[in-house]
XYZ file of C-alpha atoms in Angstrom:
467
model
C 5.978 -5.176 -9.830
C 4.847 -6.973 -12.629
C 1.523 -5.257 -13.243
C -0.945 -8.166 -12.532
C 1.489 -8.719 -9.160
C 1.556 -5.259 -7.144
C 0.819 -6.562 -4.250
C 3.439 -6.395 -1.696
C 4.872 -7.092 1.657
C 5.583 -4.816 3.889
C 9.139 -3.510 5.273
C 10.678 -4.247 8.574
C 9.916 -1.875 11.459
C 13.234 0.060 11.767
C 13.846 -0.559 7.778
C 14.762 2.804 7.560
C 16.613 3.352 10.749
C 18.553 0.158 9.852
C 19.355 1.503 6.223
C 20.949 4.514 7.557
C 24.118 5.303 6.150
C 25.564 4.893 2.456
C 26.216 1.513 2.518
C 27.370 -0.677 -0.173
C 26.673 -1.327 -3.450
C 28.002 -3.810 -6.120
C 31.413 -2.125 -7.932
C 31.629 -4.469 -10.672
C 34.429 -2.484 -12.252
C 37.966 -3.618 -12.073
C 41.127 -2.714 -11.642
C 42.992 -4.726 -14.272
C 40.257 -4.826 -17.065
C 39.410 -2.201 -19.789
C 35.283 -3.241 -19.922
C 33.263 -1.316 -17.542
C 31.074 -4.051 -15.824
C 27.920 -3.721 -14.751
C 25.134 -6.462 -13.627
C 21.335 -5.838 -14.546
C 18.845 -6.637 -12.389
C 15.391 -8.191 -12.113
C 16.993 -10.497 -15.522
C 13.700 -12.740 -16.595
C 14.777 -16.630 -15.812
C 14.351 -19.276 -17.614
C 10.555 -19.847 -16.368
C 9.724 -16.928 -18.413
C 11.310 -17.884 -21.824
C 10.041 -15.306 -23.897
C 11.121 -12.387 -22.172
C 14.610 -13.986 -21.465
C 14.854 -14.486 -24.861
C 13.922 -11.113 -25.353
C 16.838 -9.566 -22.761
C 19.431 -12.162 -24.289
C 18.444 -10.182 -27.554
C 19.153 -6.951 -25.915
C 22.247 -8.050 -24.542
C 23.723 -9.081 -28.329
C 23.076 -5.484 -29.423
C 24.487 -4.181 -26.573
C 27.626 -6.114 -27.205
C 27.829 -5.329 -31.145
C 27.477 -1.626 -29.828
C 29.047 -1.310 -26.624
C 32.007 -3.525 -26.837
C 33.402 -2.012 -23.706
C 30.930 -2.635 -21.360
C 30.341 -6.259 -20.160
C 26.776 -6.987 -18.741
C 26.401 -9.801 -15.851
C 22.503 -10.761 -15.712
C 21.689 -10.936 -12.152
C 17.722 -12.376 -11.608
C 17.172 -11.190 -8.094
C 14.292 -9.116 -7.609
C 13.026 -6.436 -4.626
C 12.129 -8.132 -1.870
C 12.401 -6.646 1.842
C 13.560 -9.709 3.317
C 16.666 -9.856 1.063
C 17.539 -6.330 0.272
C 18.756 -5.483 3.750
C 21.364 -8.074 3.215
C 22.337 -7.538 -0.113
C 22.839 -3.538 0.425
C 24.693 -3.877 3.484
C 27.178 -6.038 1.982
C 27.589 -4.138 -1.306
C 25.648 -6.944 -3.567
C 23.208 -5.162 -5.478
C 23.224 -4.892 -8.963
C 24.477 -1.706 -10.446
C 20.911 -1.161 -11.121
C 18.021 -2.975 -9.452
C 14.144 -2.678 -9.065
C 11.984 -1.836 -6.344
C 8.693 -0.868 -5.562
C 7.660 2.567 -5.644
C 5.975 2.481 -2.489
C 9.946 1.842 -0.715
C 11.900 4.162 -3.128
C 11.737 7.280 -0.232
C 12.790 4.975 2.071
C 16.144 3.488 0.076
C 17.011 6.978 -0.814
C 16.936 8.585 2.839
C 18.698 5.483 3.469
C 21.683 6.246 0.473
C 20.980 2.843 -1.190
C 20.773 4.138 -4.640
C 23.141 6.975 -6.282
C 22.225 10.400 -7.683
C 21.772 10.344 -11.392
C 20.789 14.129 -11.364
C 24.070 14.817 -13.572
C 23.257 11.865 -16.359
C 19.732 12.870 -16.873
C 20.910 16.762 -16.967
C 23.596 15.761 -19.362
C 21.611 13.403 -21.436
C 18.822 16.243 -22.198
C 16.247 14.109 -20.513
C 15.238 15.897 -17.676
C 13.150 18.541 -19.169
C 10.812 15.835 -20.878
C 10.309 13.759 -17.738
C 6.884 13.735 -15.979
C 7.600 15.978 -12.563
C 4.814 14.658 -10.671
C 5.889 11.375 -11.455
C 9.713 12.230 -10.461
C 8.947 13.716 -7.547
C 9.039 9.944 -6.030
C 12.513 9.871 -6.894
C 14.045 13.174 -5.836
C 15.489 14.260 -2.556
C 16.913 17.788 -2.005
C 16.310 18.520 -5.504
C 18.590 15.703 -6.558
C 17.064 12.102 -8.022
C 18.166 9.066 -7.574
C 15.851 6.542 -9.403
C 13.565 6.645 -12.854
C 9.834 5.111 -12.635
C 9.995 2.336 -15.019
C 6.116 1.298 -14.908
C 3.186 2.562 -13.354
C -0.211 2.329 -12.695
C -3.931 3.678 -12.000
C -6.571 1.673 -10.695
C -9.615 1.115 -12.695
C -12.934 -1.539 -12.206
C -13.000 -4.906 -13.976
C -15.813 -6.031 -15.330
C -16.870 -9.593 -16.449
C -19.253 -9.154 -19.431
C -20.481 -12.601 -18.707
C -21.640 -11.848 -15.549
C -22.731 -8.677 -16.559
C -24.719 -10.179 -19.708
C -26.198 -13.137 -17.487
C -27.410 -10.339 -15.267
C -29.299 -8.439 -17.500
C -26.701 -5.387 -17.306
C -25.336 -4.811 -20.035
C -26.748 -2.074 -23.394
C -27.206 -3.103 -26.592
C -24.206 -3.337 -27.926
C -23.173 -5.738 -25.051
C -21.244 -3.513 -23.106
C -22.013 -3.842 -19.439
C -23.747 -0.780 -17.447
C -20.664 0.069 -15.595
C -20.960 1.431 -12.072
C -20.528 5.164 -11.709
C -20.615 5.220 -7.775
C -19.373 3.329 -4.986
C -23.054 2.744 -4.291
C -24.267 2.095 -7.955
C -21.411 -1.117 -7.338
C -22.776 -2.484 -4.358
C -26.431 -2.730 -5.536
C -24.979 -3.735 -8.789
C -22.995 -6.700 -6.903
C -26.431 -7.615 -5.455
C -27.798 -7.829 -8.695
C -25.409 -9.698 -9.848
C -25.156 -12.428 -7.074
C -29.229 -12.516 -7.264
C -29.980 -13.083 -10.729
C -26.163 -15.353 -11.279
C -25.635 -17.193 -8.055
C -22.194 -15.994 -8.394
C -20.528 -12.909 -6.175
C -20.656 -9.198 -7.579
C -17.940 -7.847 -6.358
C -14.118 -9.760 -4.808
C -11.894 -7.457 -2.483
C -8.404 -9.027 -1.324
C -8.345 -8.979 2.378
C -4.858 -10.157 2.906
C -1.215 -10.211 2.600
C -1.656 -6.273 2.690
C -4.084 -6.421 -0.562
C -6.591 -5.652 1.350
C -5.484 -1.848 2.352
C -3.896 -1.264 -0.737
C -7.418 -1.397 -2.553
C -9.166 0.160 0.320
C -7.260 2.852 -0.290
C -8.975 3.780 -3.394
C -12.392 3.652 -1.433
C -11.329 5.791 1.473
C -10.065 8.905 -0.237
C -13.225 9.010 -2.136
C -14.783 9.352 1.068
C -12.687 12.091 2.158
C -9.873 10.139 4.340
C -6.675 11.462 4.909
C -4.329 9.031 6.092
C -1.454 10.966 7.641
C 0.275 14.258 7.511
C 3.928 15.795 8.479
C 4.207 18.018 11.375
C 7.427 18.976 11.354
C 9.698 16.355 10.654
C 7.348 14.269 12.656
C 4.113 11.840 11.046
C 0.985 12.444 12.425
C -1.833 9.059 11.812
C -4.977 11.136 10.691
C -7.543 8.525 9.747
C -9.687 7.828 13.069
C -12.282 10.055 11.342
C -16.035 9.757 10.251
C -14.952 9.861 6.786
C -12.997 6.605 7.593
C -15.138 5.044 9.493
C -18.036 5.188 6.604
C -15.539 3.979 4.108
C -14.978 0.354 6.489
C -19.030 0.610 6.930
C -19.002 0.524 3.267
C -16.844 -2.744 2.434
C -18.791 -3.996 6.003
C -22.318 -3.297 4.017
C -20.991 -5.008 0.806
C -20.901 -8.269 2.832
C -23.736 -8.281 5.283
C -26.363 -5.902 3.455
C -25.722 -6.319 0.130
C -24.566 -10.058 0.041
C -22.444 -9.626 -2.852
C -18.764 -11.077 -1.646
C -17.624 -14.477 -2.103
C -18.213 -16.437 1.181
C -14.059 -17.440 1.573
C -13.100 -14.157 3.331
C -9.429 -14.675 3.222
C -8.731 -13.643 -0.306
C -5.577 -12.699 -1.832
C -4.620 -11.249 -5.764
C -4.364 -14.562 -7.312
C -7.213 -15.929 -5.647
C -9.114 -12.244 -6.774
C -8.335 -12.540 -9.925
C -9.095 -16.333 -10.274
C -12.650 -16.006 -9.426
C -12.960 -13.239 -11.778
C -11.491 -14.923 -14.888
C -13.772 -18.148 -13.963
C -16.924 -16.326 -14.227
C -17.371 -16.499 -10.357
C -16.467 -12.693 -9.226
C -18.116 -9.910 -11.518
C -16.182 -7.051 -10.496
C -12.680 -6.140 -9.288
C -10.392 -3.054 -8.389
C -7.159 -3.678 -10.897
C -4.820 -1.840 -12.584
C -5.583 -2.890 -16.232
C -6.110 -6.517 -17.765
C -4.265 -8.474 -15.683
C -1.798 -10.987 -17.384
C -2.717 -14.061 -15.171
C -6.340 -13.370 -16.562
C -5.444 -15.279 -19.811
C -1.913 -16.751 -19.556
C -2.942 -18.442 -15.709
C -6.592 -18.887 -15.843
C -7.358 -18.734 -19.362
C -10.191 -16.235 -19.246
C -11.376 -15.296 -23.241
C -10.317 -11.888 -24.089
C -14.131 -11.035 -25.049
C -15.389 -11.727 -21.466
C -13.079 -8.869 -19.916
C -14.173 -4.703 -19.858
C -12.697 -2.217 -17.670
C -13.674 1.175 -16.386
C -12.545 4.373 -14.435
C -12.421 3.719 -10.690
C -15.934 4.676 -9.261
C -16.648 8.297 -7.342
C -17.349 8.360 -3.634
C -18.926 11.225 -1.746
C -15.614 13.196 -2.538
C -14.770 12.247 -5.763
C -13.064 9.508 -8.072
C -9.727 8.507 -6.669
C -7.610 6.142 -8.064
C -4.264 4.766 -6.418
C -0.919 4.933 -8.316
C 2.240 2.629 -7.607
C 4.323 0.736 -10.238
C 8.107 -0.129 -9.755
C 11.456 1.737 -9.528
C 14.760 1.429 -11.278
C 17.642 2.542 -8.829
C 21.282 2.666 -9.161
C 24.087 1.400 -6.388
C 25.011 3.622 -4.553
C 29.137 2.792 -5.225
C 28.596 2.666 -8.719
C 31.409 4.968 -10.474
C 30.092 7.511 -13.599
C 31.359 5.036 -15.932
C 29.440 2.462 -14.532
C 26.206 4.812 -14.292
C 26.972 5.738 -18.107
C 27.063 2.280 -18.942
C 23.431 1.646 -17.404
C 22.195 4.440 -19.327
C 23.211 3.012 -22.321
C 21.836 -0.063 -21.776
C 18.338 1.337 -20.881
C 18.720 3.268 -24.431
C 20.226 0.809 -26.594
C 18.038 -2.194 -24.966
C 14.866 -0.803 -23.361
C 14.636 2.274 -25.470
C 14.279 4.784 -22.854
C 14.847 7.795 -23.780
C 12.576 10.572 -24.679
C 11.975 10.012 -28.559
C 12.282 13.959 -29.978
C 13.267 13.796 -33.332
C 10.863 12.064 -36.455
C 13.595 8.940 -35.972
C 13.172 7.935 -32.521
C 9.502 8.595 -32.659
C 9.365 5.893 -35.356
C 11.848 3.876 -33.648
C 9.306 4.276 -30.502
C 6.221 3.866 -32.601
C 8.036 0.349 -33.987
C 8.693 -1.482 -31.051
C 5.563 -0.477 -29.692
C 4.054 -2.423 -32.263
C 6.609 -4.920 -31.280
C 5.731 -5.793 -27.991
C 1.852 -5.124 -28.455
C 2.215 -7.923 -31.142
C 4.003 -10.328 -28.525
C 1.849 -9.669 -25.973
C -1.225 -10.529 -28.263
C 0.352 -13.770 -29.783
C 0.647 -14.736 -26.327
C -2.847 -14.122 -25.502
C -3.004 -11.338 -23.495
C -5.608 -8.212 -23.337
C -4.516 -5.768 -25.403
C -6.026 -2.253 -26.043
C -3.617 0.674 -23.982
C -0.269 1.768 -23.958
C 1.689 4.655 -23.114
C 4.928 6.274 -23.432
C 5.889 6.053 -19.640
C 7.149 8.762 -17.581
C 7.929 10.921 -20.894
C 5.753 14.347 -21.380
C 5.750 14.059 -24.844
C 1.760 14.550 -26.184
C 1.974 13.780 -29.532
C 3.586 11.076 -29.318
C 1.787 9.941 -26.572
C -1.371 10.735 -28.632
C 0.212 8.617 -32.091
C 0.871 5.130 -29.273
C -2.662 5.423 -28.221
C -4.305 5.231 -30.748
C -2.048 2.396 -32.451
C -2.696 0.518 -29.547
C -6.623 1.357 -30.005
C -6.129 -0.335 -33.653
C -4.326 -3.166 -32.804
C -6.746 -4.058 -29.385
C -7.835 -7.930 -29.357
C -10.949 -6.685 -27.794
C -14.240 -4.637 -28.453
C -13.066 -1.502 -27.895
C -16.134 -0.268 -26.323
C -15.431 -2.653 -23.488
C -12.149 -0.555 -22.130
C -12.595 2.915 -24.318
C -14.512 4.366 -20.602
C -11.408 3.208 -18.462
C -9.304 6.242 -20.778
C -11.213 8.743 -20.638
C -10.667 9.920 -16.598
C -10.042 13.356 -16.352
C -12.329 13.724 -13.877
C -10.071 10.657 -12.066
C -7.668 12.320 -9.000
C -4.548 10.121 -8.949
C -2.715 10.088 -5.832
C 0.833 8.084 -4.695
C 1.034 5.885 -2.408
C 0.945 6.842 1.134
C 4.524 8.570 1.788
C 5.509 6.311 4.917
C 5.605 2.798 6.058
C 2.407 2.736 3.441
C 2.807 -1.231 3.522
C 2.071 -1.432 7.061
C -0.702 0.271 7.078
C -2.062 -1.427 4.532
C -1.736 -3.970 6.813
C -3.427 -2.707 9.566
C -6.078 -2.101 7.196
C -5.950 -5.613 6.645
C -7.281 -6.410 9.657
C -9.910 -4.194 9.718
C -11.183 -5.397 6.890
C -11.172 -9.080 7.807
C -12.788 -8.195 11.102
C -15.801 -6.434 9.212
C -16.455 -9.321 6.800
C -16.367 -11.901 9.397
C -18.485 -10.390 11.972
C -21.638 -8.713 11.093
C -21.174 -7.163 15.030
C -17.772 -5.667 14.454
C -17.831 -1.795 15.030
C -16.013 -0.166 12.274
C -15.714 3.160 14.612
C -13.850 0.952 16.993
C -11.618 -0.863 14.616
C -10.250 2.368 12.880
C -9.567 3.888 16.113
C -7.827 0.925 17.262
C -6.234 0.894 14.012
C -5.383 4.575 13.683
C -3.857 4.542 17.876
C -1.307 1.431 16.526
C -0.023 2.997 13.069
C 0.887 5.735 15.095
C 2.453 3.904 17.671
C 4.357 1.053 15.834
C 5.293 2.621 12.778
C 4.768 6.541 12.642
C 6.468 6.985 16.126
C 9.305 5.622 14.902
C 9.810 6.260 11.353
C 13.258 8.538 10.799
C-alpha cells in the first residue's frame, strides 16, 4: 500500500481454495519479436503527475540501456476483487503488487514464480533481511521481494498537546509511555481542548488492524498451527482486557470522537485539523499535508506505547511478485528494471553506496518540495548497517521538522515487531471490527461475550476452512 493507505479489504472466503493450482500469468514475450516484453505494474496514472513523470523517466533509461526489452505500463493495482480474475486468465503483469498480508496466500496458490535462482545468481540473497523474507519463501524457495514496509508508531498533534499543557520546554509534547499513560492523556486532552485525545478506525477492517497493536501488548495470541490445521486462540482474559481497554477509552475516559464509524481518511482528517490528538500510524502520513494541509510543525511521532506485556508494534507494507508463466528472460528483464529504475539492489561497493546515498537525497528533496513530513528513511529490506547508518542520518539533516518531535519514534529497541497474522488476517480484522463498534456504541456491551462470539466465528468461517 501506499504508506498513508494500508488499510485493506479482506479476501474472499475460499480465496485460497479457489487459487489452487498454477494458473496463469501474463507471457508478454513473443514468438516473432527479438524484445523481451514485459508489463510493470501498479504504473502511477496521470492523477499522480509527479510520480508518473518520475516512472516515464525510468522507462527512458531503461530504453537507452536495455534496448531489448520493451516495457508496457500497466496501472492496475492489488485488489481482491480483481485479482481472482486477472490470475485465472493469465492477465497479470509480469510483475505486480500486493499486500503483504495476502503474499502466503498467492504463493500456496502458484500465482507468482520462484525467483530463488535470480536473487542467488545476482549475489543478493546474502544481504537481504531474513526475517523480512521469510514472508516470501515457501519450501525454502521465494517467490516475491518486500518493496515497503512498516512499524506502527503514535502521532502526536503538538497543538493539541501545547493547548493542553503537555508538552516540555522545548515544545515537545510529553508522549505517552503506556497504554494507560494515553488514555488519561486523551482525557486531558479532550478536558482542557474540547477536542478528542485519542481517534481509532473502527471500520472497513481498520479497526482490527490497529487493535492488533493493543492486544499483543496485553499478551493475546491470535491463532496457532496444529498440524496443518489453525487453531483461533484469542477468547482469553488477555483479550478480553485489551476490548475493555478501547471500551474504557470511550465510556470512562471520554476521549474518542463522538462519530463511531471512523475509517483512515476520516482518522487522519481529524488529526491534521487539530480535532484528534493522537493516532496509531505508520509514520507521517502523506494525506496529512498534501490532503488536509496540516503544517509540518504541528506533527511528532513516537514508539508505539507498552502494555502489560510489552511494546508491540504491527508490521505490513506491500509485495512485489512475479507471474507465475513468466520465462527467465522475462524474470531477468524485471530485475533489470528494478536495478536500472528503482535502484534495488544491495549497494556494496563505494559507487553504488553513493549512487544510493544520491537518489536518496533525490526523492527526500521531492517529497519535501511537495510538502510532505520528512525526517526517516531507510535502505529497505537490505542488511547493510553502514549504509543504513550514512541514509539516516542524511535524512536527520535534511528533516522539515524539529527533530526532537520524531527523534523518540527511532529509537525502539525495546519495540517487538511482529507480521501480520499468518491467515485470513483481513477477516479477522474484521471480526474485530465488530467488536470494536459494539464496545463504543454500547456502554452495556460485554467484551467477554463479544470475543468469545468473535473467537467461536473466526474459527468457524475462516480457520475451518483455510487450505
Amino acid at each position: 500500500m501506499n504508506k498513508n493507505k494500508l488499510s485493506v479489504v479482506l479476501a474472499a472466503v475460499m480465496f485460497a481454495a479457489s487459487l489452487a493450482g498454477c494458473g496463469g500469468g501474463k507471457q508478454a514475450e513473443t514468438a516473432d519479436s527479438d524484445k523481451v516484453e514485459i508489463s510493470i505494474g501498479e504504473w502511477p496514472s496521470e492523477n499522480r503527475p509527479i510520480e508518473q513523470e518520475k516512472y516515464e523517466g525510468y522507462l527512458k533509461t531503461m530504453q537507452e540501456k536495455y534496448p531489448d526489452i520493451e516495457i508496457t505500463p500497466d496501472e492496475w493495482a492489488y485488489d481482491v476483487q480483481t485479482f481472482l480474475p486477472k490470475a485465472s486468465s493469465g492477465q497479470l503483469p509480469t510483475m505486480y503488487t500486493c499486500y503483504l498480508t495476502e503474499t502466503k496466500k498467492i504463493i500456496n496458490a502458484g500465482y507468482s514464480a520462484d525467483i530463488t535462482g535470480i536473487l542467488d545468481e545476482l549475489g543478493y540473497s546474502e544481504y537481504l533481511n531474513k526475517d523480512i523474507m521469510a514472508l516470501c519463501e515457501k519450501d525454502g524457495k521465494y517467490y516475491g521481494l518486500p518493496q515497503d514496509y512498516y512499524k506502527m508508531g503514535l502521532a502526536c498533534n503538538v497543538e493539541l498537546f501545547k493547548q493542553a499543557g503537555l508538552v516540555d520546554e522545548n515544545g515537545v509534547p510529553k508522549f505517552p509511555q503506556t497504554w494507560e499513560e494515553v488514555a488519561e492523556t486523551a482525557q486531558i486532552i479532550k478536558e482542557k481542548t474540547g477536542q478528542p485525545g485519542f481517534v481509532l478506525p473502527t471500520i472497513n477492517n481498520c479497526g482490527g488492524w490497529h487493535f492488533m497493536n493493543i492486544a499483543w501488548s496485553y499478551g493475546v495470541e491470535f491463532m496457532k498451527q496444529d498440524g496443518a490445521k489453525w487453531i483461533a486462540t484469542f477468547d482469553t482474559p488477555e483479550c478480553v482486557e485489551a476490548l475493555q481497554f478501547v471500551k474504557d477509552l470511550k465510556w470512562k475516559y471520554n476521549a474518542l470522537p463522538d462519530n463511531t464509524l471512523i475509517d483512515n481518511p476520516e482518522m487522519q482528517k481529524l488529526f491534521a485539523v487539530d480535532q484528534g490528538a493522537m493516532y496509531m500510524t505508520i509514520g507521517a502520513d502523506v494525506a496529512l499535508t498534501e490532503t488536509y494541509g496540516m503544517p509540518t510543525d504541528r506533527f511528532s511521532f513516537t514508539k508505539i506505547p507498552a502494555g502489560p506485556k510489552g511494546r508491540y508494534s504491527l508490521m505490513g507494507g506491500k509485495t512485489r511478485m512475479f507471474s507465475p508463466n513468466a520465462t527467465q528472460e522475462q524474470l531477468d528483464a524485471c530485475f533489470k528494471w528494478l536495478d536500472v529504475a528503482l535502484n534495488f539492489k544491495p549497494a556494496l561497493t563505494e559507487e553504488e553506496q553513493q549512487a544510493y546515498i544520491e537518489k536518496t537525497k533525490t526523492d527526500l528533496q521531492t517529497n519535501i518540495d511537495q510538502g510532505y513530513i520528512v525526517y526517516d528513511a531507510s535502505t529497505g529490506i537490505w542488511e547493510l548497517p553502514g549504509l543504513s547508518d550514512e541514509v539516516r542520518e542524511l535524512a536527520k539533516g535534511m528533516a522539515n521538522v524539529d527533530y526532537r518531535l520524531v527523534e523518540t519514534s527511532l529509537d525502539d529497541s525495546d519495540v517487538i515487531v511482529k507480521p501480520e497474522e499468518p491467515m485470513n488476517c483481513q477477516d479477522l480484522y474484521s471480526i474485530l471490527d465488530s467488536c470494536i463498534q459494539a464496545v463504543l456504541t454500547d456502554e452495556n456491551a460485554d467484551p467477554a461475550q463479544l470475543i468469545k462470539e468473535a473467537n467461536a466465528a473466526f474459527q468457524k468461517n475462516y480457520l475451518d476452512k483455510a487450505e
